[in-house]
């Protein structure tokens, strides 16, 4: 026993993990700020094709080295890398980092399809390195409370779930609208959060059937390679008998900035998270009993960077590969089935 402990001891270090940040646009800088606020890690290097973005990020970490590429980041001797680049790059960049023995926190989606996502998870398992994806809505206070209530059994059997994410604006980068680069439209961008919330909250039951209807510009998408969907409806049947309905869109003319909700209905009650007054950031969570309701959480709630901060703290604690990462493939497989692939 003593010999085993001595062999493992070198993996434990009092030094803070050195983190590289690959892509520091708005979301990359926001996640960087949340990670650095933990005080558990050190910003070692920053890479972004925009000198202006890199310089702005460097103001948060003046001692970080400004470099040009992922290889430069890895050569700087980082322990972890935060990836906030276009979706087409996520899987390849994550695998390259993991194969160098570097932990990864990646923006969603991890891959453009389940094959890519599985390849990244397999690489993390082989390297025994911590891998996580920025599925940030899990970390809202409201979803944490709803999950606790559902897991307690107080709502009985959850037989229906309604999921909605309508964004009145849509992405402003051209690559989002190129299927080869993005993997898909609003389902890949917004639906990934909804599918993840349902499976994560319900403890990942098996998926029995999936159907989807996709639209672009108000018309059925069909097999057109030059378009991605901007409106989607999907039905997901779970092996528990639960029926999950999903709707998401870009640029829906719905009279507000956003409509976001996740509602869970059980035989003994219900619970729902919903955004307030069209906000992208403010959420209320409620529990339902018949026609009455109880508030579980209210804004304000600074939730946006919690997933990134959680990864950083787990990395600092010495965590290696977490088998929960395999669930990322489950979510990707559902998205593939919505797309009919």
CSV table of C-alpha atoms in Angstrom, one decimal:
chain,number,residue,atom,x,y,z
A,1,UNK,CA,0.0,0.0,0.0
A,2,UNK,CA,2.8,2.4,0.9
A,3,UNK,CA,4.5,1.7,-2.5
A,4,UNK,CA,1.3,2.5,-4.4
A,5,UNK,CA,0.9,5.8,-2.6
A,6,UNK,CA,4.5,6.8,-3.3
A,7,UNK,CA,4.1,6.0,-7.0
A,8,UNK,CA,1.0,8.2,-7.2
A,9,UNK,CA,2.5,11.1,-5.2
A,10,UNK,CA,4.1,12.9,-8.2
A,11,UNK,CA,0.7,13.5,-9.8
A,12,UNK,CA,-0.2,15.8,-6.9
A,13,UNK,CA,1.3,19.3,-7.0
A,14,UNK,CA,0.9,22.3,-4.8
A,15,UNK,CA,1.4,24.5,-7.9
A,16,UNK,CA,-1.7,25.8,-9.6
A,17,UNK,CA,-2.5,24.2,-13.0
A,18,UNK,CA,-1.4,26.3,-16.0
A,19,UNK,CA,-4.2,27.0,-18.4
A,20,UNK,CA,-4.1,28.0,-22.1
A,21,UNK,CA,-7.0,29.8,-23.6
A,22,UNK,CA,-7.7,29.1,-27.3
A,23,UNK,CA,-10.2,31.6,-28.7
A,24,UNK,CA,-11.0,34.6,-26.7
A,25,UNK,CA,-13.9,36.3,-28.3
A,26,UNK,CA,-16.8,37.3,-26.0
A,27,UNK,CA,-17.6,33.9,-24.7
A,28,UNK,CA,-14.0,32.8,-24.4
A,29,UNK,CA,-13.1,35.9,-22.4
A,30,UNK,CA,-16.2,35.5,-20.2
A,31,UNK,CA,-15.2,31.9,-19.4
A,32,UNK,CA,-11.6,33.0,-18.9
A,33,UNK,CA,-12.8,35.5,-16.3
A,34,UNK,CA,-14.9,32.9,-14.4
A,35,UNK,CA,-12.0,30.5,-14.4
A,36,UNK,CA,-9.5,33.0,-13.1
A,37,UNK,CA,-11.9,34.2,-10.4
A,38,UNK,CA,-11.6,30.8,-8.8
A,39,UNK,CA,-8.0,31.6,-7.9
A,40,UNK,CA,-7.2,27.9,-8.5
A,41,UNK,CA,-5.4,28.1,-11.8
A,42,UNK,CA,-2.9,30.2,-13.6
A,43,UNK,CA,-3.4,31.7,-17.1
A,44,UNK,CA,-0.3,30.6,-18.9
A,45,UNK,CA,-1.0,31.4,-22.6
A,46,UNK,CA,-3.6,33.0,-24.9
A,47,UNK,CA,-4.1,32.3,-28.6
A,48,UNK,CA,-6.6,34.1,-30.9
A,49,UNK,CA,-6.4,35.0,-34.6
A,50,UNK,CA,-7.5,38.5,-33.7
A,51,UNK,CA,-4.7,40.6,-32.0
A,52,UNK,CA,-7.4,42.9,-30.6
A,53,UNK,CA,-9.2,40.0,-28.9
A,54,UNK,CA,-6.0,38.5,-27.6
A,55,UNK,CA,-4.9,41.9,-26.2
A,56,UNK,CA,-8.2,42.4,-24.5
A,57,UNK,CA,-8.0,39.0,-22.8
A,58,UNK,CA,-4.4,39.7,-21.8
A,59,UNK,CA,-5.6,42.6,-19.7
A,60,UNK,CA,-7.2,39.9,-17.4
A,61,UNK,CA,-3.9,38.0,-17.3
A,62,UNK,CA,-1.0,40.3,-18.0
A,63,UNK,CA,1.6,37.5,-17.2
A,64,UNK,CA,0.1,35.1,-19.8
A,65,UNK,CA,2.1,34.5,-23.0
A,66,UNK,CA,0.5,35.6,-26.2
A,67,UNK,CA,0.9,32.9,-28.9
A,68,UNK,CA,-0.5,32.1,-32.3
A,69,UNK,CA,-1.7,28.5,-32.4
A,70,UNK,CA,-2.9,25.5,-30.4
A,71,UNK,CA,0.6,24.0,-30.9
A,72,UNK,CA,2.1,27.1,-29.3
A,73,UNK,CA,-0.2,26.8,-26.4
A,74,UNK,CA,0.6,23.1,-25.9
A,75,UNK,CA,4.3,23.8,-26.2
A,76,UNK,CA,4.0,26.4,-23.4
A,77,UNK,CA,3.5,23.5,-21.0
A,78,UNK,CA,-0.1,24.0,-20.1
A,79,UNK,CA,-2.0,21.5,-17.9
A,80,UNK,CA,-5.4,22.4,-19.4
A,81,UNK,CA,-6.8,24.3,-22.4
A,82,UNK,CA,-10.1,26.1,-22.8
A,83,UNK,CA,-11.4,25.9,-26.3
A,84,UNK,CA,-13.8,28.6,-27.7
A,85,UNK,CA,-13.3,28.3,-31.4
A,86,UNK,CA,-15.7,27.6,-34.3
A,87,UNK,CA,-17.5,24.2,-34.0
A,88,UNK,CA,-15.7,22.6,-36.9
A,89,UNK,CA,-12.4,22.8,-34.9
A,90,UNK,CA,-13.6,21.5,-31.5
A,91,UNK,CA,-13.1,17.8,-31.9
A,92,UNK,CA,-9.7,18.0,-33.7
A,93,UNK,CA,-8.3,20.6,-31.3
A,94,UNK,CA,-9.6,18.7,-28.2
A,95,UNK,CA,-8.1,15.4,-29.4
A,96,UNK,CA,-4.7,17.1,-30.1
A,97,UNK,CA,-4.7,18.6,-26.6
A,98,UNK,CA,-5.7,15.4,-24.9
A,99,UNK,CA,-3.1,13.4,-26.8
A,100,UNK,CA,-0.5,15.8,-25.4
A,101,UNK,CA,-1.7,15.0,-21.9
A,102,UNK,CA,-3.7,18.3,-21.5
A,103,UNK,CA,-7.1,18.5,-19.9
A,104,UNK,CA,-9.9,20.2,-22.0
A,105,UNK,CA,-12.8,22.4,-21.4
A,106,UNK,CA,-14.6,23.0,-24.7
A,107,UNK,CA,-17.5,25.1,-25.9
A,108,UNK,CA,-20.5,23.2,-27.2
A,109,UNK,CA,-20.9,21.2,-29.4
A,110,UNK,CA,-18.0,18.9,-28.6
A,111,UNK,CA,-18.3,17.5,-32.1
A,112,UNK,CA,-20.4,18.1,-35.2
A,113,UNK,CA,-21.9,14.6,-34.8
A,114,UNK,CA,-21.7,11.7,-32.4
A,115,UNK,CA,-18.7,10.2,-34.2
A,116,UNK,CA,-16.6,13.3,-33.5
A,117,UNK,CA,-17.9,13.5,-29.9
A,118,UNK,CA,-17.1,9.9,-29.2
A,119,UNK,CA,-13.6,10.3,-30.7
A,120,UNK,CA,-12.9,13.1,-28.2
A,121,UNK,CA,-14.2,11.2,-25.2
A,122,UNK,CA,-12.2,8.1,-26.3
A,123,UNK,CA,-9.1,10.3,-26.4
A,124,UNK,CA,-9.8,11.7,-23.0
A,125,UNK,CA,-10.2,8.2,-21.6
A,126,UNK,CA,-7.0,7.0,-23.2
A,127,UNK,CA,-5.1,10.0,-21.9
A,128,UNK,CA,-6.8,9.9,-18.5
A,129,UNK,CA,-7.4,13.6,-18.6
A,130,UNK,CA,-10.4,15.7,-17.4
A,131,UNK,CA,-12.8,16.6,-20.2
A,132,UNK,CA,-15.9,18.8,-20.0
A,133,UNK,CA,-18.1,20.9,-22.2
A,134,UNK,CA,-19.7,24.2,-21.5
A,135,UNK,CA,-23.3,23.0,-20.9
A,136,UNK,CA,-23.9,26.0,-18.8
A,137,UNK,CA,-27.6,25.8,-18.1
A,138,UNK,CA,-27.1,22.9,-15.8
A,139,UNK,CA,-25.4,25.3,-13.5
A,140,UNK,CA,-28.4,27.7,-13.1
A,141,UNK,CA,-29.6,27.7,-9.6
A,142,UNK,CA,-33.1,26.9,-10.9
A,143,UNK,CA,-32.0,23.7,-12.8
A,144,UNK,CA,-30.0,22.6,-9.8
A,145,UNK,CA,-33.1,22.9,-7.6
A,146,UNK,CA,-35.4,21.2,-10.2
A,147,UNK,CA,-33.0,18.3,-10.5
A,148,UNK,CA,-32.9,17.8,-6.8
A,149,UNK,CA,-36.7,17.8,-6.5
A,150,UNK,CA,-37.1,15.3,-9.4
A,151,UNK,CA,-34.3,13.0,-8.1
A,152,UNK,CA,-36.0,13.0,-4.7
A,153,UNK,CA,-39.1,11.3,-6.2
A,154,UNK,CA,-41.4,14.0,-4.9
A,155,UNK,CA,-42.9,14.7,-8.4
A,156,UNK,CA,-43.6,11.0,-8.9
A,157,UNK,CA,-43.0,9.5,-12.4
A,158,UNK,CA,-42.0,12.2,-14.9
A,159,UNK,CA,-44.0,11.4,-18.0
A,160,UNK,CA,-43.7,14.6,-20.0
A,161,UNK,CA,-41.0,17.2,-20.6
A,162,UNK,CA,-41.4,20.4,-22.7
A,163,UNK,CA,-38.2,22.2,-23.8
A,164,UNK,CA,-38.1,25.5,-25.6
A,165,UNK,CA,-35.2,27.8,-26.8
A,166,UNK,CA,-36.1,30.5,-29.2
A,167,UNK,CA,-33.4,33.1,-29.9
A,168,UNK,CA,-34.8,36.2,-31.8
A,169,UNK,CA,-31.4,37.1,-33.3
A,170,UNK,CA,-29.4,34.0,-34.3
A,171,UNK,CA,-25.6,33.9,-34.7
A,172,UNK,CA,-23.7,36.6,-36.3
A,173,UNK,CA,-20.8,34.5,-37.7
A,174,UNK,CA,-21.1,33.1,-41.2
A,175,UNK,CA,-19.7,29.7,-40.3
A,176,UNK,CA,-22.9,28.9,-38.2
A,177,UNK,CA,-24.8,28.8,-41.5
A,178,UNK,CA,-22.4,26.4,-43.2
A,179,UNK,CA,-23.4,22.8,-42.3
A,180,UNK,CA,-19.9,21.5,-43.0
A,181,UNK,CA,-18.5,23.9,-40.4
A,182,UNK,CA,-21.3,23.9,-37.8
A,183,UNK,CA,-22.8,20.5,-38.1
A,184,UNK,CA,-26.3,22.0,-38.1
A,185,UNK,CA,-28.3,25.1,-37.3
A,186,UNK,CA,-30.4,25.9,-34.2
A,187,UNK,CA,-30.6,22.3,-33.0
A,188,UNK,CA,-26.8,22.2,-32.8
A,189,UNK,CA,-26.5,25.6,-31.3
A,190,UNK,CA,-29.5,25.7,-28.9
A,191,UNK,CA,-31.1,22.2,-28.9
A,192,UNK,CA,-27.9,20.7,-27.5
A,193,UNK,CA,-28.6,22.5,-24.3
A,194,UNK,CA,-32.2,21.3,-24.2
A,195,UNK,CA,-31.4,17.7,-24.8
A,196,UNK,CA,-28.7,17.8,-22.3
A,197,UNK,CA,-30.9,19.3,-19.6
A,198,UNK,CA,-33.6,16.6,-20.1
A,199,UNK,CA,-31.2,13.7,-20.0
A,200,UNK,CA,-29.1,15.1,-17.2
A,201,UNK,CA,-32.1,15.9,-15.0
A,202,UNK,CA,-33.7,12.5,-15.6
A,203,UNK,CA,-30.4,10.6,-14.9
A,204,UNK,CA,-29.9,9.5,-18.5
A,205,UNK,CA,-32.6,7.0,-19.3
A,206,UNK,CA,-32.3,5.2,-22.6
A,207,UNK,CA,-33.8,6.8,-25.7
A,208,UNK,CA,-36.3,4.7,-27.6
A,209,UNK,CA,-37.3,6.9,-30.5
A,210,UNK,CA,-36.6,10.3,-32.0
A,211,UNK,CA,-38.3,12.3,-34.7
A,212,UNK,CA,-37.6,15.8,-35.9
A,213,UNK,CA,-39.0,18.4,-38.3
A,214,UNK,CA,-36.6,21.0,-39.5
A,215,UNK,CA,-37.3,24.3,-41.3
A,216,UNK,CA,-35.2,27.0,-43.0
A,217,UNK,CA,-36.8,30.3,-43.9
A,218,UNK,CA,-40.2,29.0,-43.2
A,219,UNK,CA,-39.9,26.0,-45.5
A,220,UNK,CA,-39.1,22.3,-44.7
A,221,UNK,CA,-35.3,21.9,-44.8
A,222,UNK,CA,-35.3,18.6,-46.6
A,223,UNK,CA,-31.9,17.4,-47.7
A,224,UNK,CA,-30.7,20.8,-49.0
A,225,UNK,CA,-26.9,21.0,-48.4
A,226,UNK,CA,-26.7,24.8,-48.7
A,227,UNK,CA,-29.0,25.5,-45.7
A,228,UNK,CA,-29.2,24.8,-42.0
A,229,UNK,CA,-32.4,24.8,-39.9
A,230,UNK,CA,-33.5,27.9,-38.2
A,231,UNK,CA,-36.6,26.3,-36.7
A,232,UNK,CA,-36.9,22.8,-35.3
A,233,UNK,CA,-39.5,20.6,-33.6
A,234,UNK,CA,-38.5,17.2,-32.1
A,235,UNK,CA,-40.1,14.4,-30.1
A,236,UNK,CA,-37.9,12.2,-28.1
A,237,UNK,CA,-39.3,9.0,-26.5
A,238,UNK,CA,-37.5,7.7,-23.5
A,239,UNK,CA,-37.4,4.0,-22.3
A,240,UNK,CA,-39.0,5.1,-19.1
A,241,UNK,CA,-42.1,6.0,-21.1
A,242,UNK,CA,-41.4,9.7,-20.8
A,243,UNK,CA,-42.3,11.9,-23.8
A,244,UNK,CA,-40.0,14.8,-24.5
A,245,UNK,CA,-41.0,17.7,-26.8
A,246,UNK,CA,-38.4,20.2,-28.0
A,247,UNK,CA,-38.7,23.4,-30.0
A,248,UNK,CA,-35.9,25.8,-30.9
A,249,UNK,CA,-35.2,28.5,-33.4
A,250,UNK,CA,-33.2,31.5,-34.6
A,251,UNK,CA,-34.9,34.8,-35.5
A,252,UNK,CA,-38.4,33.7,-34.5
A,253,UNK,CA,-40.8,36.6,-34.5
A,254,UNK,CA,-42.1,36.0,-31.0
A,255,UNK,CA,-42.2,39.6,-29.6
A,256,UNK,CA,-39.2,39.3,-27.3
A,257,UNK,CA,-35.5,38.6,-27.3
A,258,UNK,CA,-35.7,35.0,-26.2
A,259,UNK,CA,-38.1,32.3,-25.0
A,260,UNK,CA,-36.3,29.7,-22.9
A,261,UNK,CA,-37.9,27.0,-20.7
A,262,UNK,CA,-37.6,23.5,-19.5
A,263,UNK,CA,-40.8,22.0,-17.9
A,264,UNK,CA,-41.0,18.6,-16.2
A,265,UNK,CA,-44.5,17.1,-15.5
A,266,UNK,CA,-44.9,14.2,-13.1
A,267,UNK,CA,-47.7,12.1,-11.6
A,268,UNK,CA,-47.3,14.0,-8.3
A,269,UNK,CA,-46.5,17.5,-9.5
A,270,UNK,CA,-44.4,19.5,-11.9
A,271,UNK,CA,-41.4,21.9,-12.1
A,272,UNK,CA,-40.2,24.4,-14.6
A,273,UNK,CA,-37.4,26.8,-15.4
A,274,UNK,CA,-38.3,29.8,-17.6
A,275,UNK,CA,-36.6,33.0,-18.5
A,276,UNK,CA,-38.0,36.3,-17.3
A,277,UNK,CA,-39.3,39.0,-19.6
A,278,UNK,CA,-37.4,37.7,-22.6
A,279,UNK,CA,-34.0,37.7,-20.9
A,280,UNK,CA,-31.2,35.5,-22.0
A,281,UNK,CA,-29.8,35.5,-18.4
A,282,UNK,CA,-32.6,35.8,-15.8
A,283,UNK,CA,-34.5,32.7,-14.9
A,284,UNK,CA,-37.1,31.7,-12.4
A,285,UNK,CA,-37.7,28.1,-11.3
A,286,UNK,CA,-41.0,27.0,-9.9
A,287,UNK,CA,-42.6,23.8,-8.5
A,288,UNK,CA,-46.2,23.1,-9.3
A,289,UNK,CA,-48.9,21.3,-7.2
A,290,UNK,CA,-52.2,21.3,-9.1
A,291,UNK,CA,-53.0,25.0,-9.7
A,292,UNK,CA,-50.6,26.3,-7.1
A,293,UNK,CA,-46.9,27.1,-7.5
A,294,UNK,CA,-43.9,27.5,-5.3
A,295,UNK,CA,-40.8,29.5,-6.2
A,296,UNK,CA,-37.6,27.5,-6.1
A,297,UNK,CA,-35.2,30.2,-7.3
A,298,UNK,CA,-35.3,33.8,-8.5
A,299,UNK,CA,-32.8,36.1,-10.3
A,300,UNK,CA,-30.2,37.5,-9.9
A,301,UNK,CA,-28.1,34.4,-10.5
A,302,UNK,CA,-24.6,34.7,-11.9
A,303,UNK,CA,-24.6,31.3,-13.6
A,304,UNK,CA,-22.9,31.8,-17.0
A,305,UNK,CA,-19.3,30.9,-16.0
A,306,UNK,CA,-20.0,28.2,-13.4
A,307,UNK,CA,-19.4,25.2,-15.7
A,308,UNK,CA,-16.0,26.6,-16.6
A,309,UNK,CA,-15.2,27.4,-13.0
A,310,UNK,CA,-16.3,23.9,-11.9
A,311,UNK,CA,-13.9,22.3,-14.5
A,312,UNK,CA,-11.0,24.5,-13.3
A,313,UNK,CA,-11.6,23.6,-9.6
A,314,UNK,CA,-11.8,19.9,-10.4
A,315,UNK,CA,-8.6,20.1,-12.5
A,316,UNK,CA,-6.9,21.9,-9.6
A,317,UNK,CA,-8.1,19.1,-7.3
A,318,UNK,CA,-6.2,16.6,-9.4
A,319,UNK,CA,-9.2,15.0,-11.1
A,320,UNK,CA,-8.5,12.9,-14.2
A,321,UNK,CA,-10.9,11.4,-16.7
A,322,UNK,CA,-14.5,11.5,-15.5
A,323,UNK,CA,-16.7,8.7,-16.9
A,324,UNK,CA,-19.6,11.3,-16.9
A,325,UNK,CA,-18.0,12.6,-20.1
A,326,UNK,CA,-19.4,9.6,-21.9
A,327,UNK,CA,-22.8,11.1,-21.5
A,328,UNK,CA,-21.7,13.8,-24.0
A,329,UNK,CA,-21.9,11.1,-26.6
A,330,UNK,CA,-25.5,10.3,-25.6
A,331,UNK,CA,-26.6,13.9,-26.2
A,332,UNK,CA,-24.8,13.9,-29.6
A,333,UNK,CA,-26.5,10.7,-30.6
A,334,UNK,CA,-29.9,12.3,-29.9
A,335,UNK,CA,-29.0,15.3,-32.0
A,336,UNK,CA,-27.9,13.0,-34.9
A,337,UNK,CA,-31.3,11.3,-34.7
A,338,UNK,CA,-33.2,14.7,-34.8
A,339,UNK,CA,-31.2,15.4,-38.0
A,340,UNK,CA,-32.1,11.9,-39.3
A,341,UNK,CA,-28.5,10.8,-39.6
